Amino acid sequence: SSDVCSSGSGDTPRQWYGLGSNLTSVLEATDNYPLMKPYSGPHDIGVLIKASKTVIAQGYNASVVFNVTVINYGMQSEDSNFTFNVLGVDYVVAVSVQSRNSTVHQYTLDTTGFGIGNYTVWAYVSPVSGETDTSDNNFTLTIRVVIPGDVSSTILGVPDGTVNMKDIAYLVTLFSTRPSSPNWNGNADVNNDGVCDMRDIAIAVLHFNQHE
């Protein structure tokens, strides 16, 4: 079994498999630092979702990549099923997760043609026998399609339905960042070209003072 580091992650790499683009192809990779949490019983399983973007500019085609992680916090290997729901469509996967480790399943959603508004995805992993902490068996994430350039507000990085100087100032703070940058935020890459630069700022200027 893997050791559990003080950072809350394990140090034994684990293979993971998932569905790729269009929710059909199978991908394989390695999870080098599986996620952990403090011990809460011998049987404990959970799920979380991370997305490549949660804010999408309307009209700028974006494929959002979701990494759905099923985590076994317990002390024994567990078999379960998890469901990933994308826009009302369920994808159900049987999983087997070793003690104190995780598996990652990847999905890609093409948002071409989506109208302005909020879109919800969620994941659920079935409780295992003897599990008492089910608070993290569900995870919900909201994807927001916005006016191009609406990337911030009085709360940094949170769009507010209008394009103004708050958005431009936020883009300036992230100027020249890329996915390899420590402060990278995919939401600030308005045109989805892999960098936050003058093209993104120009889009915000083009839509300046527009409201939802």
PDB file of C-alpha atoms in Angstrom:
ATOM      1  CA  SER A   1       0.000   0.000   0.000  1.00  0.00           C
ATOM      2  CA  SER A   2       1.119   3.594  -0.503  1.00  0.00           C
ATOM      3  CA  ASP A   3       2.476   5.881   2.173  1.00  0.00           C
ATOM      4  CA  VAL A   4       0.381   8.912   3.055  1.00  0.00           C
ATOM      5  CA  CYS A   5       2.319  12.165   2.995  1.00  0.00           C
ATOM      6  CA  SER A   6       1.638  15.133   5.272  1.00  0.00           C
ATOM      7  CA  SER A   7       0.464  17.035   2.199  1.00  0.00           C
ATOM      8  CA  GLY A   8      -2.545  14.749   2.056  1.00  0.00           C
ATOM      9  CA  SER A   9      -1.492  12.778  -0.996  1.00  0.00           C
ATOM     10  CA  GLY A  10      -0.074   9.303  -1.457  1.00  0.00           C
ATOM     11  CA  ASP A  11       3.301   8.679  -3.054  1.00  0.00           C
ATOM     12  CA  THR A  12       2.704   5.405  -4.906  1.00  0.00           C
ATOM     13  CA  PRO A  13       1.790   5.954  -8.585  1.00  0.00           C
ATOM     14  CA  ARG A  14      -1.402   4.279  -9.770  1.00  0.00           C
ATOM     15  CA  GLN A  15      -2.659   3.660 -13.268  1.00  0.00           C
ATOM     16  CA  TRP A  16      -5.993   5.164 -14.291  1.00  0.00           C
ATOM     17  CA  TYR A  17      -8.291   4.601 -17.185  1.00  0.00           C
ATOM     18  CA  GLY A  18     -11.050   6.837 -18.510  1.00  0.00           C
ATOM     19  CA  LEU A  19     -13.223   7.794 -21.431  1.00  0.00           C
ATOM     20  CA  GLY A  20     -11.706  10.320 -23.778  1.00  0.00           C
ATOM     21  CA  SER A  21     -13.010  12.734 -26.382  1.00  0.00           C
ATOM     22  CA  ASN A  22     -16.690  12.328 -27.223  1.00  0.00           C
ATOM     23  CA  LEU A  23     -17.013  10.033 -24.169  1.00  0.00           C
ATOM     24  CA  THR A  24     -15.998   6.973 -26.172  1.00  0.00           C
ATOM     25  CA  SER A  25     -12.259   6.343 -26.405  1.00  0.00           C
ATOM     26  CA  VAL A  26     -10.307   4.882 -23.470  1.00  0.00           C
ATOM     27  CA  LEU A  27      -7.363   6.792 -22.034  1.00  0.00           C
ATOM     28  CA  GLU A  28      -4.628   5.514 -19.744  1.00  0.00           C
ATOM     29  CA  ALA A  29      -2.292   7.520 -17.530  1.00  0.00           C
ATOM     30  CA  THR A  30      -0.653   7.517 -14.096  1.00  0.00           C
ATOM     31  CA  ASP A  31      -1.837   9.263 -10.943  1.00  0.00           C
ATOM     32  CA  ASN A  32       1.474   9.892  -9.161  1.00  0.00           C
ATOM     33  CA  TYR A  33       0.045  11.483  -6.021  1.00  0.00           C
ATOM     34  CA  PRO A  34      -3.384  10.038  -5.251  1.00  0.00           C
ATOM     35  CA  LEU A  35      -5.595  12.253  -3.118  1.00  0.00           C
ATOM     36  CA  MET A  36      -6.079  11.506   0.581  1.00  0.00           C
ATOM     37  CA  LYS A  37      -7.857  12.870   3.644  1.00  0.00           C
ATOM     38  CA  PRO A  38      -7.689  12.166   7.392  1.00  0.00           C
ATOM     39  CA  TYR A  39      -8.793   8.702   8.396  1.00  0.00           C
ATOM     40  CA  SER A  40     -12.552   8.460   8.901  1.00  0.00           C
ATOM     41  CA  GLY A  41     -13.131   4.726   9.064  1.00  0.00           C
ATOM     42  CA  PRO A  42     -11.976   1.551   7.316  1.00  0.00           C
ATOM     43  CA  HIS A  43     -14.516   1.995   4.492  1.00  0.00           C
ATOM     44  CA  ASP A  44     -14.691   5.448   2.927  1.00  0.00           C
ATOM     45  CA  ILE A  45     -14.974   6.426  -0.736  1.00  0.00           C
ATOM     46  CA  GLY A  46     -15.469   9.823  -2.347  1.00  0.00           C
ATOM     47  CA  VAL A  47     -15.497  11.703  -5.637  1.00  0.00           C
ATOM     48  CA  LEU A  48     -14.456  15.108  -6.964  1.00  0.00           C
ATOM     49  CA  ILE A  49     -14.449  16.915 -10.322  1.00  0.00           C
ATOM     50  CA  LYS A  50     -11.879  19.282 -11.771  1.00  0.00           C
ATOM     51  CA  ALA A  51     -12.457  21.095 -15.080  1.00  0.00           C
ATOM     52  CA  SER A  52     -10.042  22.716 -17.505  1.00  0.00           C
ATOM     53  CA  LYS A  53     -12.407  25.695 -17.712  1.00  0.00           C
ATOM     54  CA  THR A  54     -15.526  26.712 -15.819  1.00  0.00           C
ATOM     55  CA  VAL A  55     -16.106  30.015 -17.654  1.00  0.00           C
ATOM     56  CA  ILE A  56     -16.606  29.880 -21.423  1.00  0.00           C
ATOM     57  CA  ALA A  57     -17.007  32.814 -23.791  1.00  0.00           C
ATOM     58  CA  GLN A  58     -20.079  32.380 -25.951  1.00  0.00           C
ATOM     59  CA  GLY A  59     -19.170  31.836 -29.589  1.00  0.00           C
ATOM     60  CA  TYR A  60     -15.583  30.814 -28.887  1.00  0.00           C
ATOM     61  CA  ASN A  61     -15.559  27.059 -29.271  1.00  0.00           C
ATOM     62  CA  ALA A  62     -14.216  25.336 -26.196  1.00  0.00           C
ATOM     63  CA  SER A  63     -13.811  21.720 -25.216  1.00  0.00           C
ATOM     64  CA  VAL A  64     -13.992  21.400 -21.452  1.00  0.00           C
ATOM     65  CA  VAL A  65     -12.005  18.514 -20.001  1.00  0.00           C
ATOM     66  CA  PHE A  66     -13.341  17.031 -16.767  1.00  0.00           C
ATOM     67  CA  ASN A  67     -11.149  14.887 -14.533  1.00  0.00           C
ATOM     68  CA  VAL A  68     -13.443  12.886 -12.265  1.00  0.00           C
ATOM     69  CA  THR A  69     -11.466  11.365  -9.397  1.00  0.00           C
ATOM     70  CA  VAL A  70     -12.836   8.462  -7.349  1.00  0.00           C
ATOM     71  CA  ILE A  71     -10.918   8.288  -4.079  1.00  0.00           C
ATOM     72  CA  ASN A  72     -10.639   5.420  -1.624  1.00  0.00           C
ATOM     73  CA  TYR A  73      -9.832   6.985   1.743  1.00  0.00           C
ATOM     74  CA  GLY A  74     -10.297   3.687   3.573  1.00  0.00           C
ATOM     75  CA  MET A  75      -7.978   0.882   4.539  1.00  0.00           C
ATOM     76  CA  GLN A  76      -9.228  -1.808   2.151  1.00  0.00           C
ATOM     77  CA  SER A  77      -9.657  -2.110  -1.609  1.00  0.00           C
ATOM     78  CA  GLU A  78     -13.209  -1.269  -2.641  1.00  0.00           C
ATOM     79  CA  ASP A  79     -15.458  -1.976  -5.608  1.00  0.00           C
ATOM     80  CA  SER A  80     -18.160   0.546  -6.461  1.00  0.00           C
ATOM     81  CA  ASN A  81     -19.945   2.334  -9.281  1.00  0.00           C
ATOM     82  CA  PHE A  82     -19.772   6.001 -10.068  1.00  0.00           C
ATOM     83  CA  THR A  83     -22.029   8.100 -12.234  1.00  0.00           C
ATOM     84  CA  PHE A  84     -20.929  11.175 -14.148  1.00  0.00           C
ATOM     85  CA  ASN A  85     -23.845  13.260 -15.364  1.00  0.00           C
ATOM     86  CA  VAL A  86     -23.299  15.682 -18.235  1.00  0.00           C
ATOM     87  CA  LEU A  87     -26.276  17.844 -19.169  1.00  0.00           C
ATOM     88  CA  GLY A  88     -28.726  15.192 -18.021  1.00  0.00           C
ATOM     89  CA  VAL A  89     -26.925  12.220 -19.587  1.00  0.00           C
ATOM     90  CA  ASP A  90     -25.551   9.593 -17.189  1.00  0.00           C
ATOM     91  CA  TYR A  91     -22.283   7.732 -17.735  1.00  0.00           C
ATOM     92  CA  VAL A  92     -21.984   4.868 -15.263  1.00  0.00           C
ATOM     93  CA  VAL A  93     -18.622   3.204 -14.642  1.00  0.00           C
ATOM     94  CA  ALA A  94     -17.664   0.281 -12.397  1.00  0.00           C
ATOM     95  CA  VAL A  95     -14.520   1.057 -10.406  1.00  0.00           C
ATOM     96  CA  SER A  96     -12.102  -0.878  -8.237  1.00  0.00           C
ATOM     97  CA  VAL A  97      -9.882   1.333  -6.084  1.00  0.00           C
ATOM     98  CA  GLN A  98      -7.029   0.162  -3.899  1.00  0.00           C
ATOM     99  CA  SER A  99      -6.677   1.300  -0.301  1.00  0.00           C
ATOM    100  CA  ARG A 100      -5.706   4.980   0.099  1.00  0.00           C
ATOM    101  CA  ASN A 101      -5.552   5.532  -3.641  1.00  0.00           C
ATOM    102  CA  SER A 102      -7.626   6.954  -6.480  1.00  0.00           C
ATOM    103  CA  THR A 103      -8.653   6.484 -10.081  1.00  0.00           C
ATOM    104  CA  VAL A 104      -9.200   9.319 -12.540  1.00  0.00           C
ATOM    105  CA  HIS A 105     -11.722   9.213 -15.377  1.00  0.00           C
ATOM    106  CA  GLN A 106     -11.538  11.893 -18.038  1.00  0.00           C
ATOM    107  CA  TYR A 107     -14.395  13.270 -20.128  1.00  0.00           C
ATOM    108  CA  THR A 108     -14.488  15.976 -22.786  1.00  0.00           C
ATOM    109  CA  LEU A 109     -17.489  18.201 -23.457  1.00  0.00           C
ATOM    110  CA  ASP A 110     -17.761  20.231 -26.661  1.00  0.00           C
ATOM    111  CA  THR A 111     -19.558  23.471 -25.776  1.00  0.00           C
ATOM    112  CA  THR A 112     -19.971  24.736 -29.336  1.00  0.00           C
ATOM    113  CA  GLY A 113     -23.343  26.458 -29.710  1.00  0.00           C
ATOM    114  CA  PHE A 114     -24.077  26.733 -25.984  1.00  0.00           C
ATOM    115  CA  GLY A 115     -26.097  29.804 -25.024  1.00  0.00           C
ATOM    116  CA  ILE A 116     -25.313  32.140 -22.142  1.00  0.00           C
ATOM    117  CA  GLY A 117     -26.194  30.532 -18.828  1.00  0.00           C
ATOM    118  CA  ASN A 118     -25.173  27.942 -16.260  1.00  0.00           C
ATOM    119  CA  TYR A 119     -24.688  24.257 -17.052  1.00  0.00           C
ATOM    120  CA  THR A 120     -24.313  21.679 -14.309  1.00  0.00           C
ATOM    121  CA  VAL A 121     -22.335  18.460 -14.237  1.00  0.00           C
ATOM    122  CA  TRP A 122     -22.220  16.156 -11.264  1.00  0.00           C
ATOM    123  CA  ALA A 123     -20.650  12.929 -10.118  1.00  0.00           C
ATOM    124  CA  TYR A 124     -21.814  10.365  -7.591  1.00  0.00           C
ATOM    125  CA  VAL A 125     -20.039   7.292  -6.255  1.00  0.00           C
ATOM    126  CA  SER A 126     -22.112   4.603  -4.552  1.00  0.00           C
ATOM    127  CA  PRO A 127     -21.321   4.100  -0.856  1.00  0.00           C
ATOM    128  CA  VAL A 128     -19.433   0.917  -0.048  1.00  0.00           C
ATOM    129  CA  SER A 129     -20.382  -1.564   2.636  1.00  0.00           C
ATOM    130  CA  GLY A 130     -19.644  -0.189   6.093  1.00  0.00           C
ATOM    131  CA  GLU A 131     -19.165   3.401   4.931  1.00  0.00           C
ATOM    132  CA  THR A 132     -20.342   6.034   7.397  1.00  0.00           C
ATOM    133  CA  ASP A 133     -19.009   9.254   5.866  1.00  0.00           C
ATOM    134  CA  THR A 134     -20.998   9.803   2.654  1.00  0.00           C
ATOM    135  CA  SER A 135     -20.673  13.600   2.605  1.00  0.00           C
ATOM    136  CA  ASP A 136     -18.179  13.469  -0.267  1.00  0.00           C
ATOM    137  CA  ASN A 137     -19.918  10.811  -2.368  1.00  0.00           C
ATOM    138  CA  ASN A 138     -21.492  13.610  -4.434  1.00  0.00           C
ATOM    139  CA  PHE A 139     -19.790  16.469  -6.263  1.00  0.00           C
ATOM    140  CA  THR A 140     -21.449  19.160  -8.394  1.00  0.00           C
ATOM    141  CA  LEU A 141     -19.704  21.619 -10.703  1.00  0.00           C
ATOM    142  CA  THR A 142     -21.195  24.514 -12.665  1.00  0.00           C
ATOM    143  CA  ILE A 143     -19.931  25.574 -16.081  1.00  0.00           C
ATOM    144  CA  ARG A 144     -20.911  29.115 -17.053  1.00  0.00           C
ATOM    145  CA  VAL A 145     -21.200  30.440 -20.611  1.00  0.00           C
ATOM    146  CA  VAL A 146     -20.765  34.216 -20.592  1.00  0.00           C
ATOM    147  CA  ILE A 147     -20.441  37.313 -22.759  1.00  0.00           C
ATOM    148  CA  PRO A 148     -16.912  37.145 -24.212  1.00  0.00           C
ATOM    149  CA  GLY A 149     -14.558  38.952 -21.852  1.00  0.00           C
ATOM    150  CA  ASP A 150     -16.669  38.531 -18.706  1.00  0.00           C
ATOM    151  CA  VAL A 151     -14.093  36.788 -16.537  1.00  0.00           C
ATOM    152  CA  SER A 152     -14.142  38.656 -13.222  1.00  0.00           C
ATOM    153  CA  SER A 153     -16.013  40.977 -10.861  1.00  0.00           C
ATOM    154  CA  THR A 154     -15.548  42.359  -7.357  1.00  0.00           C
ATOM    155  CA  ILE A 155     -14.636  38.731  -6.627  1.00  0.00           C
ATOM    156  CA  LEU A 156     -11.516  37.985  -8.654  1.00  0.00           C
ATOM    157  CA  GLY A 157     -12.059  35.366 -11.315  1.00  0.00           C
ATOM    158  CA  VAL A 158     -15.835  35.214 -10.863  1.00  0.00           C
ATOM    159  CA  PRO A 159     -17.886  36.664 -13.765  1.00  0.00           C
ATOM    160  CA  ASP A 160     -20.816  38.953 -12.954  1.00  0.00           C
ATOM    161  CA  GLY A 161     -22.771  39.191 -16.194  1.00  0.00           C
ATOM    162  CA  THR A 162     -21.148  42.339 -17.572  1.00  0.00           C
ATOM    163  CA  VAL A 163     -17.861  43.247 -19.242  1.00  0.00           C
ATOM    164  CA  ASN A 164     -16.064  46.207 -17.688  1.00  0.00           C
ATOM    165  CA  MET A 165     -12.712  47.340 -16.321  1.00  0.00           C
ATOM    166  CA  LYS A 166     -12.754  44.654 -13.638  1.00  0.00           C
ATOM    167  CA  ASP A 167     -12.479  42.065 -16.383  1.00  0.00           C
ATOM    168  CA  ILE A 168      -9.735  43.881 -18.267  1.00  0.00           C
ATOM    169  CA  ALA A 169      -7.757  44.458 -15.063  1.00  0.00           C
ATOM    170  CA  TYR A 170      -8.016  40.761 -14.221  1.00  0.00           C
ATOM    171  CA  LEU A 171      -6.798  39.786 -17.687  1.00  0.00           C
ATOM    172  CA  VAL A 172      -3.868  42.169 -17.310  1.00  0.00           C
ATOM    173  CA  THR A 173      -2.818  40.483 -14.052  1.00  0.00           C
ATOM    174  CA  LEU A 174      -2.668  37.169 -15.921  1.00  0.00           C
ATOM    175  CA  PHE A 175      -1.045  38.571 -19.052  1.00  0.00           C
ATOM    176  CA  SER A 176       1.310  36.166 -20.855  1.00  0.00           C
ATOM    177  CA  THR A 177       0.386  33.205 -18.655  1.00  0.00           C
ATOM    178  CA  ARG A 178       0.126  29.738 -20.158  1.00  0.00           C
ATOM    179  CA  PRO A 179      -0.925  26.300 -18.861  1.00  0.00           C
ATOM    180  CA  SER A 180       2.634  25.826 -17.557  1.00  0.00           C
ATOM    181  CA  SER A 181       2.449  29.066 -15.520  1.00  0.00           C
ATOM    182  CA  PRO A 182       1.886  28.660 -11.769  1.00  0.00           C
ATOM    183  CA  ASN A 183      -0.921  31.249 -11.825  1.00  0.00           C
ATOM    184  CA  TRP A 184      -2.592  29.953 -14.990  1.00  0.00           C
ATOM    185  CA  ASN A 185      -6.383  30.227 -15.099  1.00  0.00           C
ATOM    186  CA  GLY A 186      -7.971  28.701 -18.177  1.00  0.00           C
ATOM    187  CA  ASN A 187     -11.010  30.936 -17.713  1.00  0.00           C
ATOM    188  CA  ALA A 188      -8.893  33.957 -18.673  1.00  0.00           C
ATOM    189  CA  ASP A 189      -7.977  32.356 -21.997  1.00  0.00           C
ATOM    190  CA  VAL A 190     -11.074  33.808 -23.645  1.00  0.00           C
ATOM    191  CA  ASN A 191     -10.331  32.618 -27.188  1.00  0.00           C
ATOM    192  CA  ASN A 192      -8.904  29.239 -26.120  1.00  0.00           C
ATOM    193  CA  ASP A 193      -5.529  29.555 -27.827  1.00  0.00           C
ATOM    194  CA  GLY A 194      -3.451  28.447 -24.848  1.00  0.00           C
ATOM    195  CA  VAL A 195      -2.266  31.854 -23.648  1.00  0.00           C
ATOM    196  CA  CYS A 196      -3.759  34.897 -21.945  1.00  0.00           C
ATOM    197  CA  ASP A 197      -2.623  37.859 -24.042  1.00  0.00           C
ATOM    198  CA  MET A 198      -3.726  40.948 -25.965  1.00  0.00           C
ATOM    199  CA  ARG A 199      -6.127  38.890 -28.059  1.00  0.00           C
ATOM    200  CA  ASP A 200      -8.139  38.094 -24.933  1.00  0.00           C
ATOM    201  CA  ILE A 201      -8.004  41.699 -23.739  1.00  0.00           C
ATOM    202  CA  ALA A 202      -9.095  42.875 -27.187  1.00  0.00           C
ATOM    203  CA  ILE A 203     -12.138  40.598 -26.996  1.00  0.00           C
ATOM    204  CA  ALA A 204     -13.081  42.121 -23.648  1.00  0.00           C
ATOM    205  CA  VAL A 205     -12.663  45.622 -25.118  1.00  0.00           C
ATOM    206  CA  LEU A 206     -14.840  44.655 -28.099  1.00  0.00           C
ATOM    207  CA  HIS A 207     -17.644  43.624 -25.739  1.00  0.00           C
ATOM    208  CA  PHE A 208     -17.043  46.386 -23.190  1.00  0.00           C
ATOM    209  CA  ASN A 209     -20.143  47.416 -21.221  1.00  0.00           C
ATOM    210  CA  GLN A 210     -22.276  44.593 -22.608  1.00  0.00           C
ATOM    211  CA  HIS A 211     -24.627  42.935 -20.124  1.00  0.00           C
ATOM    212  CA  GLU A 212     -26.371  39.602 -19.979  1.00  0.00           C
TER     213      GLU A 212
END
